[in-house]
Amino acid sequence: MQKANFFYPLFRPGLIFTEIAKGNAFSSPALAFMLPVLLILPPLFLWLGTGMFGWRLGSASPLYMENTVRLIISLSYFGALCIGFFGTVYIAQWMGSTYGVKKSSRAYFSLLTVVFFPITVASIAHIYPNGFFNVLILLPTLIWCMSLLYRGLPVALEIPPERGMLMSTSLVGWLLVGAVSILGISVGLWTVGIGPSIAV
Amino acid sequence: MSQSNQEIYHDAVVKRLIQFSVFWVIIAMGAGVYLAAEFIWPTIDFGQFWLSFGRLRPVHTNGIIFGFGVSALMATAFYSVQRTSHVPLFMPKLAWFCCYAWQLLVILGAISLLAGWTSSKEYAELEWPFDIAIAIIWVCFGVVFFGTIATRRIRPIYISNWFYGGLIIVIAMLHIVNNLAIPVTFGKSYSLYAGAQDAIVQWWYGHNAVGFLLTGGFLGMLYYFLPKHSEQPIWSYRLSVISFWAFTYSYIWAGPHHLHYNSIPEWVQSLGMVMSLILLAPSWATMINGIMTVSKAWQKLRVDPALKFIVLSLAFYGLATFEGPMMAIRSVNVVSHFTDWTIGHVHSGALGWNAMITYGTFYFLVPKLVGQPLHSIRLANIHFWLALSGTILYILSMWAGGVSQGLMWLSVDDYGQLSFSFREIMASMTSYYGLRLIAGLIFFIGTILMAWNLGMTMRGRNTVPVTPPPVPEKFRLDRKAGKDETTIAPGVPAA
Amino acid sequence: MNALKLHRILEQNTGLLIFGILFISSIGGLVQILPSLNDETLSTPTMNTRVYDAVELTGRDIYIREGCHVCHSQQIRPLVAEVERYGPYSRSGEFVYDRPFLWGSKRTGPDLHRIGGKYSDQWHETHLLNPRAVVPESIMPAYPWLSERPASAAGDIQRKMQVLQSMGHPYSPEDINNAEAALQGLTEMEALIRYLQMLGTSFDASQADAPMEGM
């Protein structure tokens, strides 16, 4: 699809899912360009934000971190996103056999790229790293992503909507577990002294 | 065959219990929404003692657990034990007694909590007269349940009944041990245990009330209604056997993870943590068993919102049973303890797992009971989306709020001074509490839709009489003949 | 499989199944609870820990009645930040006369284990009547009824102390006989404040049994 420009997934998701199913949307080179950009956006925004405005938790005074700490946090954020994304693609492919999907991995990559597109763009909220501000922006976006997943998965992977519903729910389960793992791992890291300074 | 002609299953009591359960979920969830609003506008108790947070909160938790949860569990246990035993309820009058006595107990209990009668122990707040009443009704519940199993006409005891059985037995044990106290007056008693020992006993109870009631009991519901509804045998019978015993054995150890870094011996904390991690295995085994069962029955989803709820409940069950062991790790717990993350975790279980599987079961069961299709499938589908988005919003807002709260409590500056005052941190939580209120409202609206939907389905209709179908020859249990070994095909709930 | 065959016997026999569940589920409790109940260190008071007097006990029961423990913990964990914020960490010996324990599971408001002596009685009274008068950002409910009720109405104090005495709390006969007189003329508010003011004061840092462990 020649019109698959960068922001297409944001505005015409319905159309793009059928194109993914036909194998038209996102050639491998297009994916190869798009994926790294999308994955690097959130950590980049975070890096910029923590530098410009400092880390703001609640109403308290901002927390400025050293450059190396900022870099480490942004890089590990990038790492977590990569693991999260590729892990999700892998898990989705693994689940696919249970739900009768017969598509190549390109379809999975394209589908999940479209699904996660809004949240990566919305991560521009990181530029002002205030906890609640980010929650306020990212939470509705996340629910949008979820509806994209439920709507798009059966279309893009060409399975009946009922099986698509089952598979999407399984994926949501996996994503929730993944999210809470990231939460747990970061808290564990703070406790052993990596990250914000806490006294335990 | 001839013996079954006169018999019909006692389903009227099931229907009545479902009505009570729905009534309680509205009351208790409404109280929850009101409490969530008190976090933002603390003066909306209007100086009334019975609207005060400290008194209303136990009404919310007890109303959900004992009003909604236990009524739903009794309803589904009575329904499924008859069908898996091919025999009507043992002592049906006693079942009716359980039904009404329990409701009376919850109503009077709620009033007593508002009046300030409380033992203060979480999920065991009711004072000693109620504790005795609970014990009596619980024994009656057990008599009806195990009596029905003992008079069954089919040889194997189906897996769902083990979980319901575990619920009845273990909750009885926990309830009696934890509530031992010496009464002073009707509304006041002093615990038999003191201080640290009281804490250990209470969280052995508190954790396992969650374990055997909110997890185990509802797994019984899952193991009957999922295969029944999807018309598929349980994916792996062996997995369900192993996970049941592993679950029963290991859950009971995990209580002390509620007391990490508290004034109790360190070996108790460590043991609690290790066993909590082990607990993940049987919990997830059950989840996989459920997901694989339903994945073969996907065609059913087309016409059926009920199965959607059950499928979604499994996803949240997976989340909650993963999150729990993770939060039991000491280095995670050190941040999460005492914060709103705990509240988020509880609700990922209570909303995502307990409420959803119960809603799914009710959407399936009520039309079946009254022999009438669901009043509005469209409304049930809308409810599904409200429930899903409400739960997600609730969990995520409490994750974000709880983690930042825990972090700020412990945060220090370069000189080792505390970075934030408690007041600052508390004030920063208001916005998360606002999101939580919205999330709760969304979920609550969905629940009201369901109540209306089920009410319209049931309205003015009696339960359809169902006779126990004959038991296939090779599973038949002839009480007079000896116990000869027969091959059985396990994993299929009987008709 | 043999084990599965064995299990088949279990799952065909109601009594065996009940017994099996009871047996399997009680092991964990027996191993954890019984040793804890016999652990002397958990039931030995620290040097300055004493029983609650009649007024404090009444105050404590009001604290329970109003559900203060729902939002306030009474348990300072041995963490640097926590000790700095609230004071010396909690010792198990300080709680031996706490029936029930009030450690709590949620800190919507701050920990109260060492609240005693930190604020004046007057501050507490103002705060309980209208929390936002002294802490503008507070979300605590107000408790106007406490100042209207006499402390003696919050339960039969002599009977309470007799019950506690029967469980080993060292009350003397005079303590119990004078209990009602001690409550004379006090409101519930005053009793509650007396309890709050003694919270955590039974621990004297100079007599700490052991230095803080490396937690």
CSV table of N, CA, C and O in Angstrom, one decimal, chain B residues 39 42 45 47 49 53-55 116 118-120 122 146 152 155 157 162 169 183-184 188 190-192 194-195 197-199 202 204 237-238 245 249 252-253 256 261-263 266 334 337-338 340 409 416-418 420 422, chain C residues 1 7 10-12 14 18 22 24-25 28-29 32-33 36-37 61 64-66 69 71 75 77-79 84-86 90 92 95-96 98-101 103-110 132 139 141 145 159-160 167 215:
chain,number,residue,atom,x,y,z
B,39,PHE,N,-12.6,9.6,49.6
B,39,PHE,CA,-11.1,9.8,49.5
B,39,PHE,C,-10.9,11.2,48.9
B,39,PHE,O,-9.9,11.8,49.1
B,42,PRO,N,-13.7,14.4,51.7
B,42,PRO,CA,-13.8,13.7,53.0
B,42,PRO,C,-15.0,14.1,53.8
B,42,PRO,O,-15.3,13.5,54.8
B,45,ASP,N,-19.3,12.5,54.6
B,45,ASP,CA,-20.0,11.6,55.6
B,45,ASP,C,-20.9,12.5,56.5
B,45,ASP,O,-21.6,12.0,57.3
B,47,GLY,N,-20.7,14.2,59.0
B,47,GLY,CA,-20.7,14.1,60.4
B,47,GLY,C,-21.5,12.9,61.0
B,47,GLY,O,-21.8,12.9,62.2
B,49,PHE,N,-21.9,9.1,62.0
B,49,PHE,CA,-21.0,8.1,62.3
B,49,PHE,C,-21.1,6.9,61.4
B,49,PHE,O,-20.1,6.2,61.0
B,53,PHE,N,-15.7,6.7,57.2
B,53,PHE,CA,-15.0,5.8,56.4
B,53,PHE,C,-14.6,4.5,57.2
B,53,PHE,O,-14.8,3.4,56.7
B,54,GLY,N,-14.1,4.6,58.4
B,54,GLY,CA,-13.7,3.5,59.2
B,54,GLY,C,-14.8,2.5,59.4
B,54,GLY,O,-14.5,1.3,59.6
B,55,ARG,N,-16.0,2.9,59.5
B,55,ARG,CA,-17.1,2.0,59.7
B,55,ARG,C,-17.7,1.5,58.4
B,55,ARG,O,-18.2,0.3,58.4
B,116,GLY,N,-20.5,0.0,64.9
B,116,GLY,CA,-19.2,0.1,65.6
B,116,GLY,C,-18.8,-1.2,66.3
B,116,GLY,O,-17.8,-1.3,67.0
B,118,THR,N,-17.0,-4.3,66.1
B,118,THR,CA,-16.0,-4.8,65.1
B,118,THR,C,-14.8,-5.4,65.9
B,118,THR,O,-14.4,-4.9,67.0
B,119,SER,N,-14.3,-6.5,65.4
B,119,SER,CA,-13.1,-7.2,66.0
B,119,SER,C,-11.9,-6.6,65.5
B,119,SER,O,-10.8,-6.9,65.9
B,120,SER,N,-12.0,-5.7,64.4
B,120,SER,CA,-10.9,-5.0,63.7
B,120,SER,C,-10.1,-5.9,62.8
B,120,SER,O,-9.3,-5.5,62.1
B,122,GLU,N,-9.2,-7.9,59.7
B,122,GLU,CA,-9.7,-7.7,58.3
B,122,GLU,C,-10.4,-9.0,57.8
B,122,GLU,O,-9.9,-10.1,57.9
B,146,PHE,N,-22.2,-31.9,51.4
B,146,PHE,CA,-21.5,-33.3,51.5
B,146,PHE,C,-22.6,-34.3,51.6
B,146,PHE,O,-22.4,-35.5,51.1
B,152,ARG,N,-24.9,-39.5,46.2
B,152,ARG,CA,-24.8,-39.4,44.8
B,152,ARG,C,-25.0,-40.8,44.1
B,152,ARG,O,-24.8,-41.8,44.7
B,155,ARG,N,-20.4,-42.6,40.4
B,155,ARG,CA,-19.2,-43.0,41.2
B,155,ARG,C,-18.2,-41.9,41.5
B,155,ARG,O,-18.0,-41.6,42.6
B,157,ILE,N,-16.5,-38.3,42.2
B,157,ILE,CA,-16.9,-37.0,42.7
B,157,ILE,C,-16.2,-36.0,41.7
B,157,ILE,O,-15.0,-36.0,41.6
B,162,TRP,N,-14.6,-30.8,44.6
B,162,TRP,CA,-13.5,-30.8,45.5
B,162,TRP,C,-13.2,-29.3,45.9
B,162,TRP,O,-12.9,-29.0,47.1
B,169,ILE,N,-14.6,-26.7,54.1
B,169,ILE,CA,-13.8,-27.3,55.2
B,169,ILE,C,-12.8,-26.3,55.6
B,169,ILE,O,-12.7,-26.0,56.8
B,183,PRO,N,-15.8,-13.1,75.1
B,183,PRO,CA,-16.7,-12.0,75.0
B,183,PRO,C,-16.7,-11.1,76.2
B,183,PRO,O,-16.5,-11.6,77.3
B,184,VAL,N,-17.0,-9.8,76.0
B,184,VAL,CA,-17.2,-8.9,77.1
B,184,VAL,C,-18.7,-8.5,77.2
B,184,VAL,O,-19.3,-8.8,78.2
B,188,LYS,N,-18.7,-6.8,71.9
B,188,LYS,CA,-17.2,-6.6,72.2
B,188,LYS,C,-16.6,-7.8,72.7
B,188,LYS,O,-17.2,-8.5,73.5
B,190,TYR,N,-12.5,-9.7,73.3
B,190,TYR,CA,-11.0,-9.6,73.2
B,190,TYR,C,-10.4,-10.9,72.7
B,190,TYR,O,-10.7,-12.0,73.1
B,191,SER,N,-9.6,-10.7,71.7
B,191,SER,CA,-9.0,-11.8,71.0
B,191,SER,C,-8.2,-12.7,71.9
B,191,SER,O,-7.5,-12.2,72.9
B,192,LEU,N,-8.2,-14.0,71.7
B,192,LEU,CA,-7.5,-15.0,72.5
B,192,LEU,C,-6.0,-14.8,72.3
B,192,LEU,O,-5.2,-15.2,73.1
B,194,ALA,N,-2.6,-12.3,71.3
B,194,ALA,CA,-2.2,-10.9,71.5
B,194,ALA,C,-1.0,-10.6,70.6
B,194,ALA,O,-0.2,-11.4,70.2
B,195,GLY,N,-1.0,-9.3,70.2
B,195,GLY,CA,0.2,-8.7,69.5
B,195,GLY,C,0.6,-9.5,68.3
B,195,GLY,O,-0.2,-9.8,67.4
B,197,GLN,N,1.5,-12.6,67.8
B,197,GLN,CA,0.8,-13.8,67.6
B,197,GLN,C,-0.6,-13.7,66.9
B,197,GLN,O,-1.0,-14.4,66.0
B,198,ASP,N,-1.3,-12.6,67.4
B,198,ASP,CA,-2.6,-12.3,66.8
B,198,ASP,C,-2.4,-12.0,65.4
B,198,ASP,O,-3.2,-12.4,64.5
B,199,ALA,N,-1.3,-11.2,65.1
B,199,ALA,CA,-1.1,-10.9,63.7
B,199,ALA,C,-0.9,-12.1,62.8
B,199,ALA,O,-1.4,-12.2,61.7
B,202,GLN,N,-4.1,-13.9,62.4
B,202,GLN,CA,-5.1,-13.2,61.5
B,202,GLN,C,-4.7,-13.3,60.1
B,202,GLN,O,-5.6,-13.4,59.2
B,204,TRP,N,-2.9,-15.6,58.6
B,204,TRP,CA,-3.1,-16.9,58.2
B,204,TRP,C,-4.6,-17.1,57.7
B,204,TRP,O,-4.9,-17.6,56.7
B,237,TYR,N,-7.3,-33.6,32.8
B,237,TYR,CA,-7.8,-34.0,34.1
B,237,TYR,C,-6.7,-34.1,35.1
B,237,TYR,O,-6.8,-33.7,36.2
B,238,ARG,N,-5.5,-34.6,34.6
B,238,ARG,CA,-4.4,-34.8,35.5
B,238,ARG,C,-3.9,-33.5,36.1
B,238,ARG,O,-3.6,-33.4,37.2
B,245,TRP,N,-4.5,-30.3,44.6
B,245,TRP,CA,-3.8,-30.7,45.9
B,245,TRP,C,-2.6,-29.7,46.1
B,245,TRP,O,-2.4,-29.4,47.3
B,249,TYR,N,-2.5,-27.5,49.4
B,249,TYR,CA,-1.3,-27.6,50.3
B,249,TYR,C,-0.5,-26.3,50.5
B,249,TYR,O,-0.2,-25.9,51.6
B,252,ILE,N,-2.0,-22.3,52.1
B,252,ILE,CA,-2.2,-22.1,53.5
B,252,ILE,C,-0.9,-21.5,54.2
B,252,ILE,O,-0.9,-20.9,55.2
B,253,TRP,N,0.2,-21.7,53.5
B,253,TRP,CA,1.5,-21.3,54.1
B,253,TRP,C,1.8,-19.8,53.8
B,253,TRP,O,2.7,-19.2,54.4
B,256,PRO,N,2.1,-15.2,56.0
B,256,PRO,CA,3.0,-14.2,56.5
B,256,PRO,C,3.5,-13.2,55.5
B,256,PRO,O,4.2,-12.2,56.0
B,261,TYR,N,8.7,-7.5,57.1
B,261,TYR,CA,9.3,-6.4,57.8
B,261,TYR,C,8.5,-6.0,59.0
B,261,TYR,O,8.8,-5.0,59.6
B,262,ASN,N,7.5,-6.7,59.4
B,262,ASN,CA,6.8,-6.4,60.6
B,262,ASN,C,7.4,-7.2,61.8
B,262,ASN,O,8.3,-8.0,61.6
B,263,SER,N,6.9,-6.9,63.0
B,263,SER,CA,7.5,-7.5,64.2
B,263,SER,C,7.1,-9.0,64.3
B,263,SER,O,6.5,-9.3,65.3
B,266,GLU,N,11.7,-13.7,61.5
B,266,GLU,CA,12.1,-13.7,60.1
B,266,GLU,C,11.8,-15.0,59.4
B,266,GLU,O,11.5,-15.0,58.2
B,334,VAL,N,8.6,-4.3,50.1
B,334,VAL,CA,9.1,-3.2,50.9
B,334,VAL,C,8.5,-1.9,50.4
B,334,VAL,O,8.2,-0.9,51.1
B,337,HIS,N,4.0,-2.4,50.3
B,337,HIS,CA,3.3,-2.6,51.5
B,337,HIS,C,2.7,-1.3,52.0
B,337,HIS,O,3.3,-0.3,52.0
B,338,PHE,N,1.4,-1.4,52.5
B,338,PHE,CA,0.7,-0.2,53.1
B,338,PHE,C,0.3,0.8,52.0
B,338,PHE,O,-0.3,1.8,52.3
B,340,ASP,N,-1.5,2.0,48.1
B,340,ASP,CA,-2.7,1.7,47.3
B,340,ASP,C,-2.4,0.6,46.2
B,340,ASP,O,-3.4,0.2,45.6
B,409,TRP,N,7.4,7.6,49.9
B,409,TRP,CA,7.6,7.4,51.4
B,409,TRP,C,9.0,7.1,51.7
B,409,TRP,O,9.5,7.4,52.8
B,416,GLY,N,20.5,12.2,52.8
B,416,GLY,CA,19.9,11.2,53.5
B,416,GLY,C,18.6,11.7,54.3
B,416,GLY,O,18.1,11.0,55.1
B,417,GLN,N,18.2,12.9,53.9
B,417,GLN,CA,16.9,13.4,54.5
B,417,GLN,C,15.7,12.9,53.7
B,417,GLN,O,15.9,12.8,52.5
B,418,LEU,N,14.6,12.8,54.3
B,418,LEU,CA,13.4,12.4,53.6
B,418,LEU,C,13.1,13.4,52.5
B,418,LEU,O,13.1,14.6,52.8
B,420,PHE,N,10.2,13.9,50.9
B,420,PHE,CA,8.8,14.3,50.9
B,420,PHE,C,8.2,14.2,52.3
B,420,PHE,O,8.4,13.2,53.0
B,422,PHE,N,4.8,13.5,54.6
B,422,PHE,CA,3.7,12.6,54.4
B,422,PHE,C,2.5,13.4,53.8
B,422,PHE,O,1.8,12.8,53.0
C,1,MET,N,-1.1,-44.6,35.5
C,1,MET,CA,-0.3,-44.1,36.6
C,1,MET,C,-0.8,-44.5,38.0
C,1,MET,O,-2.0,-44.5,38.2
C,7,HIS,N,-5.6,-42.0,43.6
C,7,HIS,CA,-6.4,-40.8,43.7
C,7,HIS,C,-7.9,-41.2,43.4
C,7,HIS,O,-8.8,-40.6,43.9
C,10,LEU,N,-9.7,-42.0,46.4
C,10,LEU,CA,-10.0,-40.8,47.1
C,10,LEU,C,-11.2,-40.0,46.6
C,10,LEU,O,-12.1,-39.6,47.3
C,11,GLU,N,-11.2,-39.9,45.3
C,11,GLU,CA,-12.3,-39.1,44.7
C,11,GLU,C,-13.6,-39.8,44.5
C,11,GLU,O,-14.5,-39.3,44.0
C,12,GLN,N,-13.6,-41.1,45.0
C,12,GLN,CA,-14.9,-41.8,45.0
C,12,GLN,C,-15.4,-41.9,46.4
C,12,GLN,O,-16.4,-42.6,46.6
C,14,THR,N,-16.5,-39.8,49.8
C,14,THR,CA,-16.7,-38.5,50.4
C,14,THR,C,-15.9,-38.3,51.6
C,14,THR,O,-15.2,-37.3,51.8
C,18,ILE,N,-12.9,-35.4,52.3
C,18,ILE,CA,-13.0,-34.4,53.4
C,18,ILE,C,-11.7,-34.5,54.2
C,18,ILE,O,-11.1,-33.5,54.5
C,22,LEU,N,-8.8,-31.7,54.7
C,22,LEU,CA,-8.5,-31.2,56.1
C,22,LEU,C,-7.0,-31.4,56.4
C,22,LEU,O,-6.3,-30.5,57.0
C,24,ILE,N,-4.3,-32.0,54.4
C,24,ILE,CA,-3.4,-31.3,53.6
C,24,ILE,C,-3.3,-29.8,53.9
C,24,ILE,O,-2.3,-29.2,53.9
C,25,SER,N,-4.5,-29.3,54.2
C,25,SER,CA,-4.6,-27.8,54.4
C,25,SER,C,-4.2,-27.4,55.8
C,25,SER,O,-3.9,-26.3,56.0
C,28,GLY,N,0.4,-26.6,56.7
C,28,GLY,CA,1.0,-25.3,56.7
C,28,GLY,C,0.7,-24.5,58.0
C,28,GLY,O,1.6,-23.9,58.6
C,29,GLY,N,-0.5,-24.5,58.5
C,29,GLY,CA,-0.9,-23.8,59.7
C,29,GLY,C,-0.1,-24.4,60.9
C,29,GLY,O,0.4,-23.7,61.7
C,32,GLN,N,3.5,-23.3,60.9
C,32,GLN,CA,3.7,-21.8,61.1
C,32,GLN,C,3.2,-21.3,62.4
C,32,GLN,O,3.8,-20.6,63.1
C,33,ILE,N,1.9,-21.7,62.6
C,33,ILE,CA,1.2,-21.1,63.7
C,33,ILE,C,1.6,-21.6,65.1
C,33,ILE,O,1.9,-20.9,66.0
C,36,SER,N,4.8,-20.3,66.4
C,36,SER,CA,4.7,-18.9,66.7
C,36,SER,C,3.9,-18.7,68.0
C,36,SER,O,4.3,-17.8,68.8
C,37,LEU,N,2.9,-19.5,68.3
C,37,LEU,CA,2.1,-19.4,69.5
C,37,LEU,C,2.9,-19.8,70.7
C,37,LEU,O,2.7,-19.3,71.8
C,61,ASP,N,-10.4,1.0,72.6
C,61,ASP,CA,-11.6,0.4,72.1
C,61,ASP,C,-12.4,1.3,71.2
C,61,ASP,O,-13.1,0.9,70.3
C,64,ILE,N,-10.7,1.3,67.9
C,64,ILE,CA,-11.2,0.1,67.1
C,64,ILE,C,-12.6,0.4,66.6
C,64,ILE,O,-12.8,0.1,65.4
C,65,ARG,N,-13.5,0.9,67.4
C,65,ARG,CA,-14.8,1.1,67.0
C,65,ARG,C,-15.0,2.0,65.8
C,65,ARG,O,-15.7,1.7,64.9
C,66,GLU,N,-14.2,3.1,65.8
C,66,GLU,CA,-14.2,4.0,64.7
C,66,GLU,C,-13.4,3.6,63.5
C,66,GLU,O,-13.4,4.2,62.4
C,69,HIS,N,-7.8,1.9,62.5
C,69,HIS,CA,-6.8,1.0,62.0
C,69,HIS,C,-7.0,0.8,60.5
C,69,HIS,O,-6.1,0.2,59.8
C,71,CYS,N,-7.1,3.0,58.2
C,71,CYS,CA,-6.3,3.9,57.4
C,71,CYS,C,-4.9,4.2,58.1
C,71,CYS,O,-4.1,4.9,57.5
C,75,GLN,N,2.8,0.1,63.0
C,75,GLN,CA,3.9,-0.8,62.7
C,75,GLN,C,4.9,-0.1,61.9
C,75,GLN,O,4.8,0.1,60.7
C,77,ARG,N,8.3,-0.3,60.2
C,77,ARG,CA,9.2,-1.3,59.7
C,77,ARG,C,10.7,-0.9,59.9
C,77,ARG,O,11.0,0.3,59.9
C,78,PRO,N,11.6,-1.8,60.1
C,78,PRO,CA,13.0,-1.5,60.3
C,78,PRO,C,13.6,-1.0,59.0
C,78,PRO,O,14.6,-1.6,58.5
C,79,LEU,N,13.1,0.1,58.4
C,79,LEU,CA,13.7,0.6,57.2
C,79,LEU,C,14.2,2.0,57.5
C,79,LEU,O,13.6,2.7,58.3
C,84,GLU,N,13.3,7.2,60.2
C,84,GLU,CA,13.5,8.6,60.2
C,84,GLU,C,12.1,9.3,60.2
C,84,GLU,O,12.0,10.4,60.9
C,85,ARG,N,11.2,8.8,59.5
C,85,ARG,CA,9.9,9.5,59.5
C,85,ARG,C,9.1,9.3,60.8
C,85,ARG,O,8.4,10.2,61.3
C,86,TYR,N,9.1,8.1,61.4
C,86,TYR,CA,8.2,7.8,62.5
C,86,TYR,C,8.9,7.6,63.8
C,86,TYR,O,8.2,7.7,64.8
C,90,SER,N,9.2,-0.8,65.3
C,90,SER,CA,8.4,-1.5,66.3
C,90,SER,C,9.0,-2.8,66.7
C,90,SER,O,9.6,-3.6,65.9
C,92,SER,N,8.3,-6.6,68.7
C,92,SER,CA,7.2,-7.5,69.0
C,92,SER,C,6.8,-7.4,70.4
C,92,SER,O,5.6,-7.5,70.8
C,95,PHE,N,3.8,-5.2,71.8
C,95,PHE,CA,2.4,-5.4,71.5
C,95,PHE,C,1.8,-6.5,72.3
C,95,PHE,O,0.7,-7.0,72.0
C,96,VAL,N,2.5,-7.0,73.4
C,96,VAL,CA,2.0,-8.2,74.0
C,96,VAL,C,0.6,-8.0,74.7
C,96,VAL,O,0.0,-8.9,75.1
C,98,ASP,N,-1.7,-6.1,73.3
C,98,ASP,CA,-2.7,-5.7,72.3
C,98,ASP,C,-3.6,-6.8,71.9
C,98,ASP,O,-3.2,-7.8,71.2
C,99,ARG,N,-4.8,-6.7,72.3
C,99,ARG,CA,-5.8,-7.7,71.9
C,99,ARG,C,-7.0,-6.9,71.3
C,99,ARG,O,-7.7,-6.3,72.1
C,100,PRO,N,-7.2,-6.9,70.0
C,100,PRO,CA,-6.4,-7.5,69.0
C,100,PRO,C,-5.2,-6.6,68.6
C,100,PRO,O,-5.2,-5.5,69.1
C,101,PHE,N,-4.3,-7.1,67.8
C,101,PHE,CA,-3.2,-6.3,67.3
C,101,PHE,C,-3.8,-5.2,66.3
C,101,PHE,O,-4.9,-5.5,65.7
C,103,TRP,N,-1.9,-3.5,63.7
C,103,TRP,CA,-0.8,-3.1,62.9
C,103,TRP,C,-1.3,-2.5,61.6
C,103,TRP,O,-0.6,-1.7,61.0
C,104,GLY,N,-2.5,-2.9,61.1
C,104,GLY,CA,-3.1,-2.4,59.9
C,104,GLY,C,-2.4,-2.9,58.7
C,104,GLY,O,-1.4,-3.6,58.7
C,105,SER,N,-3.1,-2.6,57.5
C,105,SER,CA,-2.5,-3.1,56.3
C,105,SER,C,-2.5,-2.0,55.2
C,105,SER,O,-2.1,-2.2,54.1
C,106,LYS,N,-2.9,-0.8,55.6
C,106,LYS,CA,-2.9,0.3,54.7
C,106,LYS,C,-2.6,1.6,55.4
C,106,LYS,O,-3.0,1.8,56.6
C,107,ARG,N,-1.8,2.5,54.7
C,107,ARG,CA,-1.5,3.8,55.3
C,107,ARG,C,-2.0,4.9,54.4
C,107,ARG,O,-1.3,5.5,53.7
C,108,THR,N,-3.3,5.1,54.5
C,108,THR,CA,-3.9,6.2,53.9
C,108,THR,C,-3.5,7.5,54.7
C,108,THR,O,-3.1,8.5,54.1
C,109,GLY,N,-3.4,7.3,56.0
C,109,GLY,CA,-2.8,8.4,56.8
C,109,GLY,C,-1.5,7.8,57.4
C,109,GLY,O,-1.2,6.7,57.1
C,110,PRO,N,-0.8,8.6,58.1
C,110,PRO,CA,0.5,8.2,58.6
C,110,PRO,C,0.5,7.1,59.7
C,110,PRO,O,-0.6,6.9,60.3
C,132,ARG,N,-9.1,19.2,58.9
C,132,ARG,CA,-8.6,20.2,58.0
C,132,ARG,C,-8.3,21.6,58.6
C,132,ARG,O,-7.7,22.4,58.0
C,139,ILE,N,-7.5,14.2,54.4
C,139,ILE,CA,-8.7,13.6,53.9
C,139,ILE,C,-9.4,12.7,55.0
C,139,ILE,O,-10.2,11.8,54.7
C,141,PRO,N,-11.8,11.7,58.1
C,141,PRO,CA,-13.2,12.1,58.5
C,141,PRO,C,-13.1,12.9,59.8
C,141,PRO,O,-12.1,12.7,60.6
C,145,TRP,N,-18.9,13.4,67.2
C,145,TRP,CA,-19.7,12.7,68.2
C,145,TRP,C,-18.8,12.3,69.4
C,145,TRP,O,-19.3,12.0,70.5
C,159,ARG,N,-15.7,-5.1,83.5
C,159,ARG,CA,-15.8,-6.4,82.9
C,159,ARG,C,-14.7,-6.6,81.8
C,159,ARG,O,-14.1,-7.7,81.7
C,160,LYS,N,-14.4,-5.5,81.1
C,160,LYS,CA,-13.4,-5.6,80.1
C,160,LYS,C,-12.0,-6.0,80.8
C,160,LYS,O,-11.3,-6.9,80.3
C,167,MET,N,-7.0,-13.4,80.9
C,167,MET,CA,-6.0,-13.9,79.8
C,167,MET,C,-4.6,-13.5,80.2
C,167,MET,O,-3.7,-13.5,79.3
C,215,MET,N,18.9,-4.4,57.8
C,215,MET,CA,17.7,-4.6,56.9
C,215,MET,C,17.5,-3.4,56.1
C,215,MET,O,17.5,-2.3,56.5
